[in-house]
Amino acid sequence: HRASREQLQRVTRETERATRDAYLGVLSEISRVKALKQAVASSRTALEATQAGFDVGTRTIVDVLNSQRALYVAITNYYQSRYVYIGNVLLLKQAAGSLQIQDLEQVDRWLEDRVPPEKAIAEEEENAS
């Protein structure tokens, strides 16, 4: 009887810890996703400015390539952060015991709607032209 009670307490503590960690992960990742979305916008603006500078002869092609690389890195980081956020939301729901099939279907829809980074980058280049 005592062993069962100790095991129940251990499982309860582990569940509380997992729930708290998942909750903090969700909160943290929300801020990170927002910041990285802004980083993408800033990198896009910087690339446009660098390309304009190249067009008038004040910037080099190396500057343009560095700006493009910075944009690609920002987009990649943004999408990676979104994936981490989705994972943390699922972990939180699982830890809280509220994970439903509808949650997984919603994640599936999010992933289907996502534009691959390569396509997003190509669209950005088309818009810049």
mmCIF file of N, CA and C in Angstrom:
data_model
loop_
_atom_site.group_PDB
_atom_site.id
_atom_site.type_symbol
_atom_site.label_atom_id
_atom_site.label_comp_id
_atom_site.label_asym_id
_atom_site.label_seq_id
_atom_site.Cartn_x
_atom_site.Cartn_y
_atom_site.Cartn_z
ATOM 1 N N HIS A 1 0.832 -1.203 0.000
ATOM 2 C CA HIS A 1 0.000 0.000 0.000
ATOM 3 C C HIS A 1 0.872 1.262 0.000
ATOM 4 N N ARG A 2 1.930 1.238 0.823
ATOM 5 C CA ARG A 2 2.823 2.392 0.898
ATOM 6 C C ARG A 2 3.566 2.592 -0.423
ATOM 7 N N ALA A 3 3.990 1.513 -1.026
ATOM 8 C CA ALA A 3 4.700 1.607 -2.311
ATOM 9 C C ALA A 3 3.791 2.190 -3.386
ATOM 10 N N SER A 4 2.535 1.813 -3.365
ATOM 11 C CA SER A 4 1.583 2.347 -4.342
ATOM 12 C C SER A 4 1.395 3.843 -4.150
ATOM 13 N N ARG A 5 1.310 4.266 -2.910
ATOM 14 C CA ARG A 5 1.135 5.685 -2.621
ATOM 15 C C ARG A 5 2.367 6.484 -3.053
ATOM 16 N N GLU A 6 3.554 5.942 -2.787
ATOM 17 C CA GLU A 6 4.785 6.617 -3.200
ATOM 18 C C GLU A 6 4.882 6.695 -4.721
ATOM 19 N N GLN A 7 4.476 5.629 -5.380
ATOM 20 C CA GLN A 7 4.496 5.635 -6.840
ATOM 21 C C GLN A 7 3.502 6.665 -7.378
ATOM 22 N N LEU A 8 2.330 6.747 -6.768
ATOM 23 C CA LEU A 8 1.338 7.735 -7.186
ATOM 24 C C LEU A 8 1.874 9.155 -7.003
ATOM 25 N N GLN A 9 2.533 9.408 -5.875
ATOM 26 C CA GLN A 9 3.108 10.733 -5.632
ATOM 27 C C GLN A 9 4.201 11.053 -6.649
ATOM 28 N N ARG A 10 5.025 10.061 -6.973
ATOM 29 C CA ARG A 10 6.094 10.258 -7.949
ATOM 30 C C ARG A 10 5.508 10.584 -9.320
ATOM 31 N N VAL A 11 4.502 9.831 -9.731
ATOM 32 C CA VAL A 11 3.863 10.064 -11.027
ATOM 33 C C VAL A 11 3.183 11.429 -11.045
ATOM 34 N N THR A 12 2.559 11.802 -9.942
ATOM 35 C CA THR A 12 1.905 13.110 -9.848
ATOM 36 C C THR A 12 2.927 14.229 -9.995
ATOM 37 N N ARG A 13 4.065 14.114 -9.293
ATOM 38 C CA ARG A 13 5.117 15.134 -9.402
ATOM 39 C C ARG A 13 5.666 15.209 -10.825
ATOM 40 N N GLU A 14 5.887 14.057 -11.436
ATOM 41 C CA GLU A 14 6.405 14.033 -12.811
ATOM 42 C C GLU A 14 5.413 14.674 -13.784
ATOM 43 N N THR A 15 4.136 14.400 -13.583
ATOM 44 C CA THR A 15 3.107 14.979 -14.448
ATOM 45 C C THR A 15 3.033 16.489 -14.264
ATOM 46 N N GLU A 16 3.089 16.942 -13.023
ATOM 47 C CA GLU A 16 3.072 18.383 -12.754
ATOM 48 C C GLU A 16 4.288 19.064 -13.371
ATOM 49 N N ARG A 17 5.461 18.430 -13.241
ATOM 50 C CA ARG A 17 6.683 18.996 -13.818
ATOM 51 C C ARG A 17 6.587 19.052 -15.337
ATOM 52 N N ALA A 18 6.119 17.971 -15.950
ATOM 53 C CA ALA A 18 5.991 17.933 -17.413
ATOM 54 C C ALA A 18 5.006 18.994 -17.900
ATOM 55 N N THR A 19 3.915 19.161 -17.174
ATOM 56 C CA THR A 19 2.915 20.163 -17.550
ATOM 57 C C THR A 19 3.485 21.570 -17.425
ATOM 58 N N ARG A 20 4.167 21.836 -16.329
ATOM 59 C CA ARG A 20 4.773 23.155 -16.112
ATOM 60 C C ARG A 20 5.834 23.440 -17.177
ATOM 61 N N ASP A 21 6.702 22.455 -17.447
ATOM 62 C CA ASP A 21 7.746 22.640 -18.462
ATOM 63 C C ASP A 21 7.143 22.897 -19.843
ATOM 64 N N ALA A 22 6.101 22.160 -20.184
ATOM 65 C CA ALA A 22 5.457 22.345 -21.490
ATOM 66 C C ALA A 22 4.798 23.722 -21.571
ATOM 67 N N TYR A 23 4.167 24.145 -20.497
ATOM 68 C CA TYR A 23 3.526 25.466 -20.470
ATOM 69 C C TYR A 23 4.561 26.573 -20.661
ATOM 70 N N LEU A 24 5.657 26.479 -19.926
ATOM 71 C CA LEU A 24 6.712 27.485 -20.060
ATOM 72 C C LEU A 24 7.322 27.445 -21.460
ATOM 73 N N GLY A 25 7.428 26.252 -22.030
ATOM 74 C CA GLY A 25 7.930 26.125 -23.394
ATOM 75 C C GLY A 25 7.026 26.811 -24.396
ATOM 76 N N VAL A 26 5.722 26.670 -24.221
ATOM 77 C CA VAL A 26 4.764 27.331 -25.119
ATOM 78 C C VAL A 26 4.901 28.846 -25.003
ATOM 79 N N LEU A 27 4.936 29.355 -23.780
ATOM 80 C CA LEU A 27 5.064 30.805 -23.586
ATOM 81 C C LEU A 27 6.352 31.338 -24.200
ATOM 82 N N SER A 28 7.432 30.633 -23.960
ATOM 83 C CA SER A 28 8.726 31.049 -24.491
ATOM 84 C C SER A 28 8.731 31.049 -26.014
ATOM 85 N N GLU A 29 8.160 30.021 -26.596
ATOM 86 C CA GLU A 29 8.194 29.894 -28.054
ATOM 87 C C GLU A 29 7.277 30.907 -28.736
ATOM 88 N N ILE A 30 6.194 31.302 -28.067
ATOM 89 C CA ILE A 30 5.335 32.353 -28.636
ATOM 90 C C ILE A 30 6.159 33.620 -28.847
ATOM 91 N N SER A 31 6.915 33.999 -27.842
ATOM 92 C CA SER A 31 7.756 35.196 -27.954
ATOM 93 C C SER A 31 8.817 35.017 -29.026
ATOM 94 N N ARG A 32 9.396 33.826 -29.071
ATOM 95 C CA ARG A 32 10.452 33.556 -30.061
ATOM 96 C C ARG A 32 9.895 33.615 -31.485
ATOM 97 N N VAL A 33 8.727 33.026 -31.714
ATOM 98 C CA VAL A 33 8.122 33.048 -33.054
ATOM 99 C C VAL A 33 7.861 34.491 -33.485
ATOM 100 N N LYS A 34 7.316 35.293 -32.583
ATOM 101 C CA LYS A 34 7.049 36.700 -32.917
ATOM 102 C C LYS A 34 8.342 37.438 -33.256
ATOM 103 N N ALA A 35 9.376 37.218 -32.451
ATOM 104 C CA ALA A 35 10.653 37.895 -32.692
ATOM 105 C C ALA A 35 11.268 37.453 -34.015
ATOM 106 N N LEU A 36 11.185 36.162 -34.308
ATOM 107 C CA LEU A 36 11.770 35.667 -35.551
ATOM 108 C C LEU A 36 10.972 36.111 -36.772
ATOM 109 N N LYS A 37 9.673 36.269 -36.612
ATOM 110 C CA LYS A 37 8.870 36.807 -37.717
ATOM 111 C C LYS A 37 9.320 38.233 -38.029
ATOM 112 N N GLN A 38 9.580 39.005 -36.987
ATOM 113 C CA GLN A 38 10.084 40.366 -37.178
ATOM 114 C C GLN A 38 11.480 40.341 -37.796
ATOM 115 N N ALA A 39 12.295 39.363 -37.412
ATOM 116 C CA ALA A 39 13.638 39.242 -37.990
ATOM 117 C C ALA A 39 13.566 38.968 -39.488
ATOM 118 N N VAL A 40 12.587 38.171 -39.912
ATOM 119 C CA VAL A 40 12.402 37.912 -41.344
ATOM 120 C C VAL A 40 12.061 39.221 -42.059
ATOM 121 N N ALA A 41 11.139 39.979 -41.490
ATOM 122 C CA ALA A 41 10.754 41.255 -42.109
ATOM 123 C C ALA A 41 11.947 42.209 -42.173
ATOM 124 N N SER A 42 12.723 42.267 -41.108
ATOM 125 C CA SER A 42 13.893 43.146 -41.086
ATOM 126 C C SER A 42 14.940 42.701 -42.097
ATOM 127 N N SER A 43 15.154 41.394 -42.192
ATOM 128 C CA SER A 43 16.128 40.868 -43.155
ATOM 129 C C SER A 43 15.681 41.139 -44.579
ATOM 130 N N ARG A 44 14.395 41.032 -44.815
ATOM 131 C CA ARG A 44 13.844 41.321 -46.147
ATOM 132 C C ARG A 44 14.084 42.793 -46.511
ATOM 133 N N THR A 45 13.812 43.681 -45.564
ATOM 134 C CA THR A 45 14.028 45.110 -45.794
ATOM 135 C C THR A 45 15.508 45.405 -46.025
ATOM 136 N N ALA A 46 16.364 44.763 -45.235
ATOM 137 C CA ALA A 46 17.805 44.959 -45.397
ATOM 138 C C ALA A 46 18.273 44.480 -46.767
ATOM 139 N N LEU A 47 17.737 43.354 -47.216
ATOM 140 C CA LEU A 47 18.100 42.846 -48.541
ATOM 141 C C LEU A 47 17.667 43.824 -49.630
ATOM 142 N N GLU A 48 16.457 44.341 -49.517
ATOM 143 C CA GLU A 48 15.976 45.312 -50.509
ATOM 144 C C GLU A 48 16.876 46.544 -50.548
ATOM 145 N N ALA A 49 17.267 47.018 -49.385
ATOM 146 C CA ALA A 49 18.143 48.193 -49.325
ATOM 147 C C ALA A 49 19.513 47.878 -49.920
ATOM 148 N N THR A 50 20.014 46.696 -49.626
ATOM 149 C CA THR A 50 21.317 46.303 -50.163
ATOM 150 C C THR A 50 21.256 46.160 -51.678
ATOM 151 N N GLN A 51 20.168 45.572 -52.177
ATOM 152 C CA GLN A 51 20.016 45.445 -53.629
ATOM 153 C C GLN A 51 19.918 46.821 -54.293
ATOM 154 N N ALA A 52 19.207 47.734 -53.660
ATOM 155 C CA ALA A 52 19.109 49.095 -54.199
ATOM 156 C C ALA A 52 20.486 49.755 -54.207
ATOM 157 N N GLY A 53 21.249 49.539 -53.149
ATOM 158 C CA GLY A 53 22.611 50.075 -53.094
ATOM 159 C C GLY A 53 23.496 49.473 -54.168
ATOM 160 N N PHE A 54 23.314 48.197 -54.424
ATOM 161 C CA PHE A 54 24.073 47.539 -55.494
ATOM 162 C C PHE A 54 23.708 48.134 -56.851
ATOM 163 N N ASP A 55 22.419 48.382 -57.046
ATOM 164 C CA ASP A 55 21.952 48.939 -58.325
ATOM 165 C C ASP A 55 22.561 50.312 -58.622
ATOM 166 N N VAL A 56 22.813 51.088 -57.583
ATOM 167 C CA VAL A 56 23.386 52.423 -57.799
ATOM 168 C C VAL A 56 24.900 52.450 -57.594
ATOM 169 N N GLY A 57 25.474 51.296 -57.274
ATOM 170 C CA GLY A 57 26.926 51.198 -57.186
ATOM 171 C C GLY A 57 27.541 51.461 -55.834
ATOM 172 N N THR A 58 26.733 51.566 -54.782
ATOM 173 C CA THR A 58 27.302 51.816 -53.451
ATOM 174 C C THR A 58 27.505 50.542 -52.642
ATOM 175 N N ARG A 59 26.977 49.420 -53.111
ATOM 176 C CA ARG A 59 27.141 48.133 -52.422
ATOM 177 C C ARG A 59 27.687 47.121 -53.415
ATOM 178 N N THR A 60 28.331 46.085 -52.887
ATOM 179 C CA THR A 60 28.916 45.050 -53.745
ATOM 180 C C THR A 60 27.992 43.843 -53.819
ATOM 181 N N ILE A 61 28.294 42.966 -54.764
ATOM 182 C CA ILE A 61 27.517 41.730 -54.884
ATOM 183 C C ILE A 61 27.696 40.872 -53.633
ATOM 184 N N VAL A 62 28.848 40.962 -53.002
ATOM 185 C CA VAL A 62 29.077 40.223 -51.749
ATOM 186 C C VAL A 62 28.109 40.715 -50.677
ATOM 187 N N ASP A 63 27.881 42.007 -50.629
ATOM 188 C CA ASP A 63 26.910 42.561 -49.676
ATOM 189 C C ASP A 63 25.510 42.002 -49.945
ATOM 190 N N VAL A 64 25.152 41.925 -51.230
ATOM 191 C CA VAL A 64 23.834 41.387 -51.597
ATOM 192 C C VAL A 64 23.736 39.922 -51.186
ATOM 193 N N LEU A 65 24.778 39.149 -51.475
ATOM 194 C CA LEU A 65 24.764 37.729 -51.108
ATOM 195 C C LEU A 65 24.698 37.542 -49.596
ATOM 196 N N ASN A 66 25.415 38.364 -48.861
ATOM 197 C CA ASN A 66 25.349 38.284 -47.395
ATOM 198 C C ASN A 66 23.947 38.617 -46.890
ATOM 199 N N SER A 67 23.303 39.589 -47.504
ATOM 200 C CA SER A 67 21.933 39.937 -47.113
ATOM 201 C C SER A 67 20.959 38.817 -47.457
ATOM 202 N N GLN A 68 21.164 38.196 -48.611
ATOM 203 C CA GLN A 68 20.310 37.058 -48.975
ATOM 204 C C GLN A 68 20.490 35.916 -47.985
ATOM 205 N N ARG A 69 21.734 35.636 -47.628
ATOM 206 C CA ARG A 69 21.997 34.572 -46.661
ATOM 207 C C ARG A 69 21.326 34.886 -45.322
ATOM 208 N N ALA A 70 21.409 36.131 -44.888
ATOM 209 C CA ALA A 70 20.773 36.523 -43.624
ATOM 210 C C ALA A 70 19.263 36.313 -43.690
ATOM 211 N N LEU A 71 18.663 36.608 -44.840
ATOM 212 C CA LEU A 71 17.224 36.379 -44.997
ATOM 213 C C LEU A 71 16.913 34.887 -44.941
ATOM 214 N N TYR A 72 17.703 34.064 -45.618
ATOM 215 C CA TYR A 72 17.471 32.614 -45.609
ATOM 216 C C TYR A 72 17.584 32.058 -44.188
ATOM 217 N N VAL A 73 18.581 32.524 -43.454
ATOM 218 C CA VAL A 73 18.762 32.078 -42.066
ATOM 219 C C VAL A 73 17.564 32.505 -41.220
ATOM 220 N N ALA A 74 17.102 33.726 -41.393
ATOM 221 C CA ALA A 74 15.952 34.219 -40.622
ATOM 222 C C ALA A 74 14.699 33.406 -40.925
ATOM 223 N N ILE A 75 14.468 33.100 -42.197
ATOM 224 C CA ILE A 75 13.294 32.298 -42.567
ATOM 225 C C ILE A 75 13.394 30.899 -41.977
ATOM 226 N N THR A 76 14.570 30.293 -42.078
ATOM 227 C CA THR A 76 14.769 28.951 -41.527
ATOM 228 C C THR A 76 14.535 28.942 -40.022
ATOM 229 N N ASN A 77 15.099 29.914 -39.319
ATOM 230 C CA ASN A 77 14.910 29.995 -37.869
ATOM 231 C C ASN A 77 13.439 30.184 -37.510
ATOM 232 N N TYR A 78 12.740 30.992 -38.287
ATOM 233 C CA TYR A 78 11.317 31.227 -38.043
ATOM 234 C C TYR A 78 10.522 29.930 -38.162
ATOM 235 N N TYR A 79 10.740 29.190 -39.244
ATOM 236 C CA TYR A 79 9.999 27.939 -39.417
ATOM 237 C C TYR A 79 10.377 26.899 -38.366
ATOM 238 N N GLN A 80 11.644 26.833 -38.003
ATOM 239 C CA GLN A 80 12.047 25.902 -36.951
ATOM 240 C C GLN A 80 11.362 26.249 -35.636
ATOM 241 N N SER A 81 11.267 27.521 -35.346
ATOM 242 C CA SER A 81 10.615 27.955 -34.117
ATOM 243 C C SER A 81 9.128 27.611 -34.130
ATOM 244 N N ARG A 82 8.497 27.750 -35.284
ATOM 245 C CA ARG A 82 7.081 27.367 -35.390
ATOM 246 C C ARG A 82 6.900 25.881 -35.105
ATOM 247 N N TYR A 83 7.804 25.052 -35.608
ATOM 248 C CA TYR A 83 7.715 23.616 -35.341
ATOM 249 C C TYR A 83 7.882 23.319 -33.850
ATOM 250 N N VAL A 84 8.835 24.004 -33.220
ATOM 251 C CA VAL A 84 9.039 23.810 -31.780
ATOM 252 C C VAL A 84 7.785 24.227 -31.018
ATOM 253 N N TYR A 85 7.181 25.345 -31.413
ATOM 254 C CA TYR A 85 5.947 25.810 -30.779
ATOM 255 C C TYR A 85 4.849 24.750 -30.890
ATOM 256 N N ILE A 86 4.658 24.224 -32.087
ATOM 257 C CA ILE A 86 3.630 23.197 -32.289
ATOM 258 C C ILE A 86 3.911 21.994 -31.398
ATOM 259 N N GLY A 87 5.165 21.571 -31.348
ATOM 260 C CA GLY A 87 5.528 20.443 -30.489
ATOM 261 C C GLY A 87 5.255 20.728 -29.025
ATOM 262 N N ASN A 88 5.570 21.937 -28.577
ATOM 263 C CA ASN A 88 5.321 22.302 -27.182
ATOM 264 C C ASN A 88 3.829 22.344 -26.859
ATOM 265 N N VAL A 89 3.022 22.831 -27.797
ATOM 266 C CA VAL A 89 1.569 22.838 -27.581
ATOM 267 C C VAL A 89 1.061 21.406 -27.430
ATOM 268 N N LEU A 90 1.535 20.517 -28.285
ATOM 269 C CA LEU A 90 1.102 19.118 -28.190
ATOM 270 C C LEU A 90 1.570 18.482 -26.885
ATOM 271 N N LEU A 91 2.803 18.784 -26.465
ATOM 272 C CA LEU A 91 3.298 18.256 -25.188
ATOM 273 C C LEU A 91 2.469 18.771 -24.020
ATOM 274 N N LEU A 92 2.098 20.046 -24.070
ATOM 275 C CA LEU A 92 1.274 20.617 -23.001
ATOM 276 C C LEU A 92 -0.081 19.930 -22.940
ATOM 277 N N LYS A 93 -0.703 19.768 -24.089
ATOM 278 C CA LYS A 93 -2.012 19.106 -24.110
ATOM 279 C C LYS A 93 -1.895 17.656 -23.638
ATOM 280 N N GLN A 94 -0.820 16.993 -24.032
ATOM 281 C CA GLN A 94 -0.621 15.614 -23.589
ATOM 282 C C GLN A 94 -0.416 15.565 -22.075
ATOM 283 N N ALA A 95 0.435 16.446 -21.551
ATOM 284 C CA ALA A 95 0.705 16.460 -20.114
ATOM 285 C C ALA A 95 -0.542 16.798 -19.316
ATOM 286 N N ALA A 96 -1.395 17.653 -19.879
ATOM 287 C CA ALA A 96 -2.633 18.039 -19.197
ATOM 288 C C ALA A 96 -3.736 17.005 -19.397
ATOM 289 N N GLY A 97 -3.484 16.028 -20.270
ATOM 290 C CA GLY A 97 -4.483 14.996 -20.521
ATOM 291 C C GLY A 97 -5.614 15.460 -21.415
ATOM 292 N N SER A 98 -5.359 16.502 -22.208
ATOM 293 C CA SER A 98 -6.439 17.035 -23.043
ATOM 294 C C SER A 98 -6.157 16.901 -24.541
ATOM 295 N N LEU A 99 -5.153 16.126 -24.905
ATOM 296 C CA LEU A 99 -4.817 15.950 -26.322
ATOM 297 C C LEU A 99 -5.916 15.144 -27.004
ATOM 298 N N GLN A 100 -6.456 15.713 -28.073
ATOM 299 C CA GLN A 100 -7.555 15.092 -28.816
ATOM 300 C C GLN A 100 -7.135 14.900 -30.268
ATOM 301 N N ILE A 101 -7.852 14.074 -30.975
ATOM 302 C CA ILE A 101 -7.587 13.861 -32.394
ATOM 303 C C ILE A 101 -7.742 15.170 -33.166
ATOM 304 N N GLN A 102 -8.642 16.041 -32.732
ATOM 305 C CA GLN A 102 -8.840 17.331 -33.395
ATOM 306 C C GLN A 102 -7.572 18.189 -33.325
ATOM 307 N N ASP A 103 -6.823 18.056 -32.237
ATOM 308 C CA ASP A 103 -5.569 18.800 -32.114
ATOM 309 C C ASP A 103 -4.576 18.355 -33.180
ATOM 310 N N LEU A 104 -4.491 17.067 -33.390
ATOM 311 C CA LEU A 104 -3.581 16.540 -34.407
ATOM 312 C C LEU A 104 -4.046 16.915 -35.808
ATOM 313 N N GLU A 105 -5.354 16.918 -36.010
ATOM 314 C CA GLU A 105 -5.889 17.341 -37.308
ATOM 315 C C GLU A 105 -5.580 18.814 -37.566
ATOM 316 N N GLN A 106 -5.655 19.638 -36.522
ATOM 317 C CA GLN A 106 -5.324 21.062 -36.658
ATOM 318 C C GLN A 106 -3.855 21.235 -37.029
ATOM 319 N N VAL A 107 -2.986 20.493 -36.369
ATOM 320 C CA VAL A 107 -1.559 20.559 -36.693
ATOM 321 C C VAL A 107 -1.334 20.137 -38.140
ATOM 322 N N ASP A 108 -2.032 19.102 -38.564
ATOM 323 C CA ASP A 108 -1.918 18.646 -39.946
ATOM 324 C C ASP A 108 -2.311 19.763 -40.915
ATOM 325 N N ARG A 109 -3.376 20.484 -40.594
ATOM 326 C CA ARG A 109 -3.798 21.606 -41.457
ATOM 327 C C ARG A 109 -2.741 22.717 -41.469
ATOM 328 N N TRP A 110 -2.162 23.013 -40.298
ATOM 329 C CA TRP A 110 -1.118 24.033 -40.243
ATOM 330 C C TRP A 110 0.057 23.649 -41.134
ATOM 331 N N LEU A 111 0.426 22.393 -41.073
ATOM 332 C CA LEU A 111 1.580 21.949 -41.849
ATOM 333 C C LEU A 111 1.278 21.912 -43.339
ATOM 334 N N GLU A 112 0.041 21.588 -43.698
ATOM 335 C CA GLU A 112 -0.331 21.591 -45.111
ATOM 336 C C GLU A 112 -0.342 23.004 -45.675
ATOM 337 N N ASP A 113 -0.746 23.972 -44.871
ATOM 338 C CA ASP A 113 -0.848 25.355 -45.328
ATOM 339 C C ASP A 113 0.504 26.061 -45.377
ATOM 340 N N ARG A 114 1.482 25.502 -44.733
ATOM 341 C CA ARG A 114 2.786 26.157 -44.632
ATOM 342 C C ARG A 114 3.459 26.215 -45.999
ATOM 343 N N VAL A 115 3.978 27.362 -46.306
ATOM 344 C CA VAL A 115 4.743 27.537 -47.536
ATOM 345 C C VAL A 115 6.176 27.102 -47.243
ATOM 346 N N PRO A 116 6.727 26.199 -48.045
ATOM 347 C CA PRO A 116 8.113 25.783 -47.806
ATOM 348 C C PRO A 116 9.065 26.982 -47.895
ATOM 349 N N PRO A 117 10.137 26.983 -47.103
ATOM 350 C CA PRO A 117 11.060 28.120 -47.120
ATOM 351 C C PRO A 117 11.569 28.452 -48.521
ATOM 352 N N GLU A 118 11.827 27.428 -49.330
ATOM 353 C CA GLU A 118 12.342 27.685 -50.676
ATOM 354 C C GLU A 118 11.333 28.497 -51.490
ATOM 355 N N LYS A 119 10.050 28.148 -51.364
ATOM 356 C CA LYS A 119 9.013 28.870 -52.103
ATOM 357 C C LYS A 119 8.857 30.290 -51.555
ATOM 358 N N ALA A 120 8.907 30.425 -50.233
ATOM 359 C CA ALA A 120 8.800 31.752 -49.621
ATOM 360 C C ALA A 120 9.946 32.643 -50.087
ATOM 361 N N ILE A 121 11.134 32.073 -50.158
ATOM 362 C CA ILE A 121 12.297 32.838 -50.600
ATOM 363 C C ILE A 121 12.134 33.236 -52.066
ATOM 364 N N ALA A 122 11.688 32.289 -52.889
ATOM 365 C CA ALA A 122 11.480 32.588 -54.312
ATOM 366 C C ALA A 122 10.439 33.690 -54.480
ATOM 367 N N GLU A 123 9.359 33.622 -53.693
ATOM 368 C CA GLU A 123 8.331 34.664 -53.763
ATOM 369 C C GLU A 123 8.895 36.014 -53.351
ATOM 370 N N GLU A 124 9.756 36.008 -52.333
ATOM 371 C CA GLU A 124 10.368 37.261 -51.896
ATOM 372 C C GLU A 124 11.247 37.842 -52.998
ATOM 373 N N GLU A 125 11.981 36.979 -53.686
ATOM 374 C CA GLU A 125 12.838 37.458 -54.768
ATOM 375 C C GLU A 125 11.997 38.015 -55.914
ATOM 376 N N GLU A 126 10.862 37.361 -56.217
ATOM 377 C CA GLU A 126 9.973 37.858 -57.268
ATOM 378 C C GLU A 126 9.390 39.212 -56.892
ATOM 379 N N ASN A 127 8.995 39.354 -55.638
ATOM 380 C CA ASN A 127 8.413 40.621 -55.180
ATOM 381 C C ASN A 127 9.443 41.748 -55.180
ATOM 382 N N ALA A 128 10.704 41.392 -54.957
ATOM 383 C CA ALA A 128 11.759 42.406 -54.919
ATOM 384 C C ALA A 128 12.112 42.895 -56.320
ATOM 385 N N SER A 129 11.826 42.072 -57.325
ATOM 386 C CA SER A 129 12.183 42.443 -58.710
ATOM 387 C C SER A 129 11.253 43.481 -59.279
#
